Amino acid sequence: MSAEALPKTYDPAGTEDRWQRLWEEAGAFHPDPEAPGEPFSVVIPPPNVTGSLHMGHAFNTALIDTIVRFQRLRGRNVLCLPGTDHASIAVQTILEKKIQAEGGSKHDLGRDAFLERAWAWKAESGGTIVGQLRRLGYSVDWGRERFTLDAQLNRAVVEAFVRLHEQGLIHRGEYLVNWCPASGSAVSDLEVEMKEMDGHLWHFRYPLSDGPGPDGIDHLVVATTRPETMLGDTGVAVHPGDARYAQLVGKTLDLPLVGRKIPIVADEHVDPAFGTGCVKVTPAHDPNDFAIGSRHGLPLITVMARNGSMNEAAGRFAGLDRFEARKAVVAAMEAEGFLVKVEPHRHSVPISDRGKVPVEPLLSTQWFVKAEPLAARCREALEAGEPRFVPERWSKVYRDWLTGIRDWCISRQLWWGHRIPAWFVVSETSGVITDATPYVVARDEAEARAKAEAQFGAASEAAGRALQLEQDPDVLDTWFSSGLWPFSTLGWPEESNADLATWYPTSVLVTGFDIIFFWVARMTMMAGAFTGRMPFRDVYIHGLVRDENNRKMSKSAGNGIDPLLLIERYGADALRFALVREVAGAGQDIRLDYDRKSDTSATVESSRNFANKLWNATRFALMNLGGATPASLGEPDPESLQLADRWILSRLARVNRETAERYGSYGLGEAAKGLYEFAWNEVCDWYVELIKRRLNPGDTASPEALADQRTARQVLAKVLGELLVMLHPLMPHLSEELWHGLTGEPEGTFLALQPWPAVDAAALDDALEARFAELIEAIRVVRNLRAVAGLKPSQGAPVVFVSGRAGLAAVLRQATAEISALTRAESVQVLDPEAAAARAGERCLAGVSGELQVLLPLEGLVDLEALRGRLAKDLAKAEKEIAGLAGRLANPNFAGKAPPEVVAECKANLAEAEAQAELARKRLAELG
RNA sequence: GCGCGAUUAGCUCAGCGGUAGAGCGCCUGCCUUACAAGCAGGAUGUCGCUGGUUCGAACCCGGCAUCGCGCACCA
């Protein structure tokens, strides 16, 4: 690529598409398990096929891809495995809405037709998502793409279910579950969100069956937030120590509206100080009441149907929706004189995450995973440091959840998902599934039949009926299959699978803190049970992307930003870089700056500008390397390096070391910031500017000048080449493009697969970096003086440096040509203080930096006012410093207790500040 | 109620024991043949409040306040 071929600004669109295509066509990210290199593996958190990606996915993707690209450059045998999740309940909700909008229902459609639509939806949504992931430049292995409902993954799910069942860790039973009437399914505890809402506390009078006792009490008052449940009351509880009611325990009440006699029981759970100290007990509709009921043998009466309406047990209220029934019950209680009072009451209401309606605790027969034994294994592993959480504090959140874990309800009354591998022997219960129907759990129907034959065959035959099986119609919680993701995707349960052998356990899981319980913990529990090891060494937990108002970006809140919009505007690399750069303080949420009116983001724009800066730095190099490449130029000869060369090579080595360290320890934001500063503020602002003269020695250049030109070219090529490698994990497309431009490598060779450059430890030079910083500062002072004096940029001026330090003076003398170029100096003189004294009285612009004086003798050109202002400012600054430092040194404790080097530094700084103040005073006096 | 996090320049955030930083924005001057998506220069902060530890605190410890999040919840 020639420099002329490069336009002045970088246009990401074509470049990014092209490299994505070339990488994929070449199978650049399709690793071989047998290939050399220490294995490094990541399975991506599979996005739900619920539409399209949001910024949170882009963020997660940027982090993962940065990590895996870095590891690839480090020579690891990297597998990054992509895929998508079927998301039973979310997808089913979307589809049902669509079908409803068309005027139908899923039941009209039937199971098979519904599933056909679901698969069609999956194809569409999954395709969109995969396209978006590609568009981000994700270096995943598309050849190993998985979907949680793939046949192979289904095999894993079935196997896992069967084995857990065999181990007695899965059971079926009737319990109070969280019922979501909107979805028509049970949901797990985690899928319920407690939401503070304004409600009411209704106080009801329940009369004693036997009329007033000796103390005149003829009723109890109970309070409730859910009046409709009173229809299912089977008792009233009081605290055993509550003297008010002690003599009533054991008596019965007449339940209003229903007429049932319900007992008064004593139970510790009741808080005597709350309300009247009497609690109505509805065991079939409230978890606490369920517990009380089971302690006292109270019957369970379910008064609600699964669609959220009242059932026949609700008597005259049957058929009413639960909220209608609430009103009706209150009205009836009031009409019959049982309503004592109504109070406004703020309380927490359990809301179904997916259905967005209050969940109903409902008695129902479901499948459960006994979580404690699985969790115990995870807790032990955590004690041993597995997995390692980054940041560490999340391990506590994880451990706390695993401690005191409750059983996990895994069955869902849905169609889209992994069907439960249990077959009911319906021939035992007249052809229908009841709670009493026996069942077998098996890998497939044939195995089920064999098992059923063995258990029930003889009896069936004896009874003269054919053995009839029916598979459980329900599906499994999506997270059951997601829990297997790190190994089901690699071929489990086929233990001999090469992928599994090479890449399991995976190296790191990268995900947001919001799914530590849902997903991370489920994966560790499943992995512990089936593979005997934790599924990943590290868990890197990142924050959430929040919008400009600090709200979590989410589809349901409607505040999401489409990553594609930003990619189209600024490029994928710019978006990635912006997201990673924002993550510097690991684990913190990031707020993406965004203007919804114009669809612009200043943050992403600045990353785009950075991309453009790199583009132009490379363009500059191509214009000045004379057609050579880093390879053809070769390594520079250490003997011929100039000061600036040695400086930038020292910086390069240091940045290389730091960056590798940061990439390797999840310091991704720091890595991004460090590279940004190095590339822009050191390479572009200083090094490139400093070598321009050497790169253009002119037509009549001496052999020495030509040799020096070659050195400058070598160093520039090396620095730029390495910089591009280091930037590659963050800005893969741009770096790939520029690297090809710089090296002239053919399209089939990829920067993505190059080795990370070795750190040239010999180039590291602290002292030189320090001296160079002083040179930079000296140039800054000159520029500042010129600006203060109001000199036109084109106007030349002589520059005089006065320094008593030989080292600095030598550096300045060495760099006079560069200084001239960077400051428009007509001449550069470096004097020692004695020589300068001889020139005292000359009218100059004067500035001070450390012990260095910078003079611009500008007889006749000087703006006296500006000069005084500048000196006064220097003086004030120096005096402020003196006050601070002197104050510290005056404290006897400081000298006595602070480390000697700190004291020495303080003294040196004081001396310097005093010298500075003195110089400024003298100059001011000279001006009169 | 228990726990976690945040509070630093107008905005978004770094810094986590030795005299306050970046990006964006702002002010001044520049189309200096890599880049105006740029260059040079500049201004801007009692580092939430309050005690303490320390020679020294934005940084460590104790309170408090505000905001956010998680977990558990009394009908």
Short mmCIF file of N, CA and C in Angstrom, two decimals, chain A residues 649-709:
data_model
loop_
_atom_site.label_atom_id
_atom_site.label_comp_id
_atom_site.label_asym_id
_atom_site.label_seq_id
_atom_site.Cartn_x
_atom_site.Cartn_y
_atom_site.Cartn_z
N LEU A 649 12.38 4.31 22.34
CA LEU A 649 12.55 2.86 22.47
C LEU A 649 12.45 2.43 23.93
N SER A 650 12.92 3.27 24.82
CA SER A 650 12.77 2.98 26.25
C SER A 650 11.29 3.02 26.63
N ARG A 651 10.62 4.04 26.13
CA ARG A 651 9.19 4.15 26.42
C ARG A 651 8.43 2.96 25.83
N LEU A 652 8.81 2.58 24.62
CA LEU A 652 8.15 1.45 23.95
C LEU A 652 8.28 0.18 24.78
N ALA A 653 9.49 -0.07 25.26
CA ALA A 653 9.72 -1.28 26.05
C ALA A 653 8.89 -1.24 27.33
N ARG A 654 8.83 -0.08 27.94
CA ARG A 654 8.08 0.05 29.19
C ARG A 654 6.58 -0.14 28.94
N VAL A 655 6.09 0.50 27.90
CA VAL A 655 4.66 0.40 27.58
C VAL A 655 4.31 -1.03 27.20
N ASN A 656 5.18 -1.69 26.50
CA ASN A 656 4.96 -3.08 26.13
C ASN A 656 4.79 -3.93 27.39
N ARG A 657 5.71 -3.77 28.30
CA ARG A 657 5.67 -4.56 29.54
C ARG A 657 4.40 -4.26 30.32
N GLU A 658 4.10 -2.97 30.50
CA GLU A 658 2.91 -2.57 31.25
C GLU A 658 1.63 -3.09 30.59
N THR A 659 1.58 -2.94 29.29
CA THR A 659 0.36 -3.30 28.58
C THR A 659 0.10 -4.80 28.66
N ALA A 660 1.15 -5.58 28.49
CA ALA A 660 0.98 -7.04 28.57
C ALA A 660 0.52 -7.42 29.97
N GLU A 661 1.09 -6.77 30.95
CA GLU A 661 0.71 -7.06 32.32
C GLU A 661 -0.77 -6.73 32.54
N ARG A 662 -1.19 -5.59 32.01
CA ARG A 662 -2.57 -5.15 32.21
C ARG A 662 -3.56 -6.03 31.46
N TYR A 663 -3.25 -6.32 30.22
CA TYR A 663 -4.16 -7.20 29.46
C TYR A 663 -4.30 -8.54 30.17
N GLY A 664 -3.20 -9.00 30.72
CA GLY A 664 -3.20 -10.34 31.31
C GLY A 664 -3.85 -10.41 32.68
N SER A 665 -4.13 -9.26 33.27
CA SER A 665 -4.71 -9.27 34.62
C SER A 665 -6.00 -8.45 34.68
N TYR A 666 -6.71 -8.42 33.57
CA TYR A 666 -8.02 -7.76 33.50
C TYR A 666 -7.95 -6.25 33.73
N GLY A 667 -6.78 -5.67 33.54
CA GLY A 667 -6.68 -4.21 33.62
C GLY A 667 -6.87 -3.62 32.24
N LEU A 668 -7.99 -3.95 31.62
CA LEU A 668 -8.18 -3.61 30.22
C LEU A 668 -8.31 -2.10 30.00
N GLY A 669 -9.03 -1.44 30.89
CA GLY A 669 -9.19 0.00 30.76
C GLY A 669 -7.86 0.71 30.89
N GLU A 670 -7.05 0.26 31.81
CA GLU A 670 -5.73 0.86 32.00
C GLU A 670 -4.85 0.63 30.78
N ALA A 671 -4.97 -0.58 30.23
CA ALA A 671 -4.20 -0.87 29.02
C ALA A 671 -4.59 0.09 27.91
N ALA A 672 -5.90 0.29 27.75
CA ALA A 672 -6.39 1.17 26.68
C ALA A 672 -5.90 2.60 26.89
N LYS A 673 -6.00 3.07 28.12
CA LYS A 673 -5.58 4.44 28.39
C LYS A 673 -4.08 4.61 28.20
N GLY A 674 -3.33 3.63 28.64
CA GLY A 674 -1.88 3.70 28.51
C GLY A 674 -1.45 3.76 27.05
N LEU A 675 -2.09 2.94 26.23
CA LEU A 675 -1.74 2.93 24.81
C LEU A 675 -2.15 4.22 24.13
N TYR A 676 -3.28 4.74 24.54
CA TYR A 676 -3.77 5.99 23.98
C TYR A 676 -2.75 7.10 24.25
N GLU A 677 -2.32 7.16 25.48
CA GLU A 677 -1.36 8.22 25.84
C GLU A 677 -0.02 8.03 25.15
N PHE A 678 0.43 6.81 25.12
CA PHE A 678 1.72 6.55 24.47
C PHE A 678 1.67 6.93 22.99
N ALA A 679 0.63 6.45 22.32
CA ALA A 679 0.53 6.67 20.88
C ALA A 679 0.39 8.15 20.56
N TRP A 680 -0.48 8.80 21.29
CA TRP A 680 -0.80 10.18 20.94
C TRP A 680 0.21 11.17 21.53
N ASN A 681 0.42 11.08 22.84
CA ASN A 681 1.21 12.10 23.52
C ASN A 681 2.71 11.89 23.44
N GLU A 682 3.12 10.69 23.12
CA GLU A 682 4.55 10.47 23.05
C GLU A 682 5.01 10.22 21.61
N VAL A 683 4.42 9.21 21.00
CA VAL A 683 4.86 8.91 19.63
C VAL A 683 4.51 10.06 18.68
N CYS A 684 3.24 10.44 18.65
CA CYS A 684 2.82 11.45 17.67
C CYS A 684 3.28 12.86 18.05
N ASP A 685 3.01 13.25 19.30
CA ASP A 685 3.30 14.63 19.67
C ASP A 685 4.79 14.92 19.72
N TRP A 686 5.58 13.96 20.14
CA TRP A 686 7.01 14.25 20.32
C TRP A 686 7.92 13.50 19.37
N TYR A 687 7.81 12.19 19.36
CA TYR A 687 8.81 11.48 18.56
C TYR A 687 8.72 11.83 17.09
N VAL A 688 7.52 11.76 16.55
CA VAL A 688 7.35 12.05 15.12
C VAL A 688 7.80 13.47 14.81
N GLU A 689 7.44 14.40 15.68
CA GLU A 689 7.84 15.80 15.45
C GLU A 689 9.35 15.95 15.49
N LEU A 690 9.96 15.21 16.41
CA LEU A 690 11.41 15.34 16.59
C LEU A 690 12.21 14.77 15.43
N ILE A 691 11.67 13.77 14.75
CA ILE A 691 12.48 13.14 13.70
C ILE A 691 12.16 13.65 12.30
N LYS A 692 11.23 14.58 12.19
CA LYS A 692 10.88 15.07 10.85
C LYS A 692 12.10 15.59 10.10
N ARG A 693 12.93 16.32 10.80
CA ARG A 693 14.12 16.88 10.18
C ARG A 693 15.05 15.78 9.67
N ARG A 694 15.18 14.75 10.51
CA ARG A 694 16.09 13.66 10.12
C ARG A 694 15.54 12.84 8.96
N LEU A 695 14.22 12.74 8.89
CA LEU A 695 13.61 11.97 7.81
C LEU A 695 13.73 12.69 6.47
N ASN A 696 13.92 14.01 6.51
CA ASN A 696 14.03 14.79 5.29
C ASN A 696 15.35 15.52 5.22
N PRO A 697 16.42 14.80 4.98
CA PRO A 697 17.76 15.42 5.02
C PRO A 697 18.02 16.33 3.82
N GLY A 698 17.15 16.32 2.85
CA GLY A 698 17.36 17.19 1.69
C GLY A 698 18.10 16.49 0.57
N ASP A 699 18.14 17.17 -0.56
CA ASP A 699 18.72 16.56 -1.76
C ASP A 699 20.22 16.38 -1.68
N THR A 700 20.87 17.26 -0.93
CA THR A 700 22.34 17.21 -0.88
C THR A 700 22.82 16.64 0.44
N ALA A 701 22.08 15.63 0.90
CA ALA A 701 22.41 15.09 2.21
C ALA A 701 23.76 14.40 2.23
N SER A 702 24.43 14.56 3.36
CA SER A 702 25.73 13.90 3.54
C SER A 702 25.48 12.42 3.83
N PRO A 703 26.50 11.61 3.67
CA PRO A 703 26.34 10.19 4.01
C PRO A 703 25.90 10.00 5.46
N GLU A 704 26.40 10.86 6.35
CA GLU A 704 26.02 10.76 7.76
C GLU A 704 24.52 11.02 7.91
N ALA A 705 24.06 12.04 7.21
CA ALA A 705 22.65 12.39 7.29
C ALA A 705 21.78 11.26 6.75
N LEU A 706 22.25 10.62 5.70
CA LEU A 706 21.48 9.52 5.14
C LEU A 706 21.45 8.33 6.09
N ALA A 707 22.57 8.10 6.76
CA ALA A 707 22.62 7.01 7.74
C ALA A 707 21.66 7.32 8.89
N ASP A 708 21.64 8.58 9.26
CA ASP A 708 20.76 8.97 10.35
C ASP A 708 19.29 8.87 9.94
N GLN A 709 19.05 9.20 8.69
CA GLN A 709 17.68 9.06 8.18
C GLN A 709 17.23 7.60 8.30
#
